[in-house]
Amino acid sequence: MAKKPLLEFTDRGIYCAQGKFYIDPWKPVDDAVITHAHADHAYWGHKYYLAHHLSREVLLYRLGEINLQTVEYGETVLKNGVTVSLFPAGHVIGSAQIRVEYKGEVWVVSGDYKVENDGISTPFEPVKCHHFISECTFGMPVYQWKPQVQTFNEINSWWRNNLEHGLATVIVGYSLGKAQRILQNLDLFNGKVYTHGVIENTNEALRRNGVLLNPTERITSESSKDDVRKGIIIAPPSSVGTPWMRKFQPYSFGYCSGWMAIRGAKRRRAADRGFVLSDHADWDGLISAIDATGCECVYLTHGYTATFSRYLNEIGFNAREVHTLYGGEEDPSNLPEGEASNTGEPEKKVLPLGEDLGGVL
Ligand SMILES: [Zn+2]
Ligand SMILES: [Zn+2]
């Protein structure tokens, strides 16, 4: 009988039977190793959590009181004889790839990742392994990112232009990751940065974790509309089209996403400007990351798994699709229906009560 693989794909998530733990499980389990705090990877209801220490405060904020152990990158934890360690995934602050080793066999679960250094997340580090479980959110050749500095130059000059034309500036990005990346790259010479409550709650959690972020001001019912209109507003996707956003009219609304690389995405998001900015690897990034692992087998969890696994097999990798429940934030497979109503955001699925209150402030 063939040996049982070290990691297997179950209806609860990626499971290590030898170590008796799961990685990013979507149903309640006893022992969960978490790659990062996005809602499609960090679910509520597990007995025990292990994650990187920079994910700590965001996890506690999003999931409430959980039994959480945190580690540094490279630190090892032994689970029933299986060695578990975390390596930087470069996706968002605190995101990790999970390395699992038993009797010389090494598996790596990428979680979500990007290879470009965004200046705020610990940069992605390739990890040698026999089996690599990878995302491929943007696994189509059309997705090619330009260096982020170019995108931020566009964003800053768009902001200046809005100020000159008496328009407020609203920039939309996910509350964990994109929002902080935008914040750290805005030209503060233009003005102040104002935040939607959902974004500010995440910023505060990260600051509690010791992350230094540029100054921001939470928009509340007391905020002066005139002042806010002279700055820039960072808002989450869930605020698009809401009365909260409309009260800043007239404004120009910019959307930051990897989807903006394809024609029509801006129109579907009803945005005035679309900025190509993603916290996931682009086509070349995925291939270089997979190649750098030196792995024998690649398993593709979410994104354009069919197209991408076909391509990888063509160029000589042993790749296959696996079924998981990941995908949400920026997952193009959500495009056709999800796009229209902006329901593609994972934050909506598992947010603790109170999170959406940011929307009415
Ligand atoms: Zn993610
Ligand atoms: Zn994901």
mmCIF file of C-alpha atoms and ligand atoms in Angstrom, residues 24 35-36 38-41 91 111-113 135 137 280 301-302 325-329 331 346, ligand 2:
data_model
loop_
_atom_site.group_PDB
_atom_site.id
_atom_site.type_symbol
_atom_site.label_atom_id
_atom_site.label_comp_id
_atom_site.label_asym_id
_atom_site.label_seq_id
_atom_site.Cartn_x
_atom_site.Cartn_y
_atom_site.Cartn_z
ATOM 1 C CA ASP A 24 -5.947 27.171 7.438
ATOM 2 C CA THR A 35 -0.943 31.394 7.339
ATOM 3 C CA HIS A 36 -2.458 34.874 7.741
ATOM 4 C CA HIS A 38 -7.555 37.141 6.039
ATOM 5 C CA ALA A 39 -10.998 35.711 6.603
ATOM 6 C CA ASP A 40 -10.740 32.897 4.037
ATOM 7 C CA HIS A 41 -7.700 31.501 5.874
ATOM 8 C CA HIS A 91 1.376 38.926 1.204
ATOM 9 C CA GLY A 111 -1.058 30.570 1.912
ATOM 10 C CA ASP A 112 -1.399 33.744 -0.167
ATOM 11 C CA TYR A 113 1.853 35.328 -1.314
ATOM 12 C CA GLU A 135 -2.292 29.674 -4.489
ATOM 13 C CA THR A 137 -5.145 33.809 -7.662
ATOM 14 C CA HIS A 280 -0.810 38.335 -4.716
ATOM 15 C CA THR A 301 -5.547 25.672 -4.115
ATOM 16 C CA HIS A 302 -7.331 28.741 -5.455
ATOM 17 C CA LEU A 325 -12.489 27.020 0.222
ATOM 18 C CA TYR A 326 -9.819 29.709 -0.093
ATOM 19 C CA GLY A 327 -10.268 32.693 -2.316
ATOM 20 C CA GLY A 328 -12.185 35.833 -1.650
ATOM 21 C CA GLU A 329 -10.085 38.871 -1.342
ATOM 22 C CA ASP A 331 -9.950 36.163 -6.255
ATOM 23 C CA PRO A 346 -14.138 37.841 2.530
HETATM 24 ZN ZN ZN B 2 -6.634 33.831 0.241
#
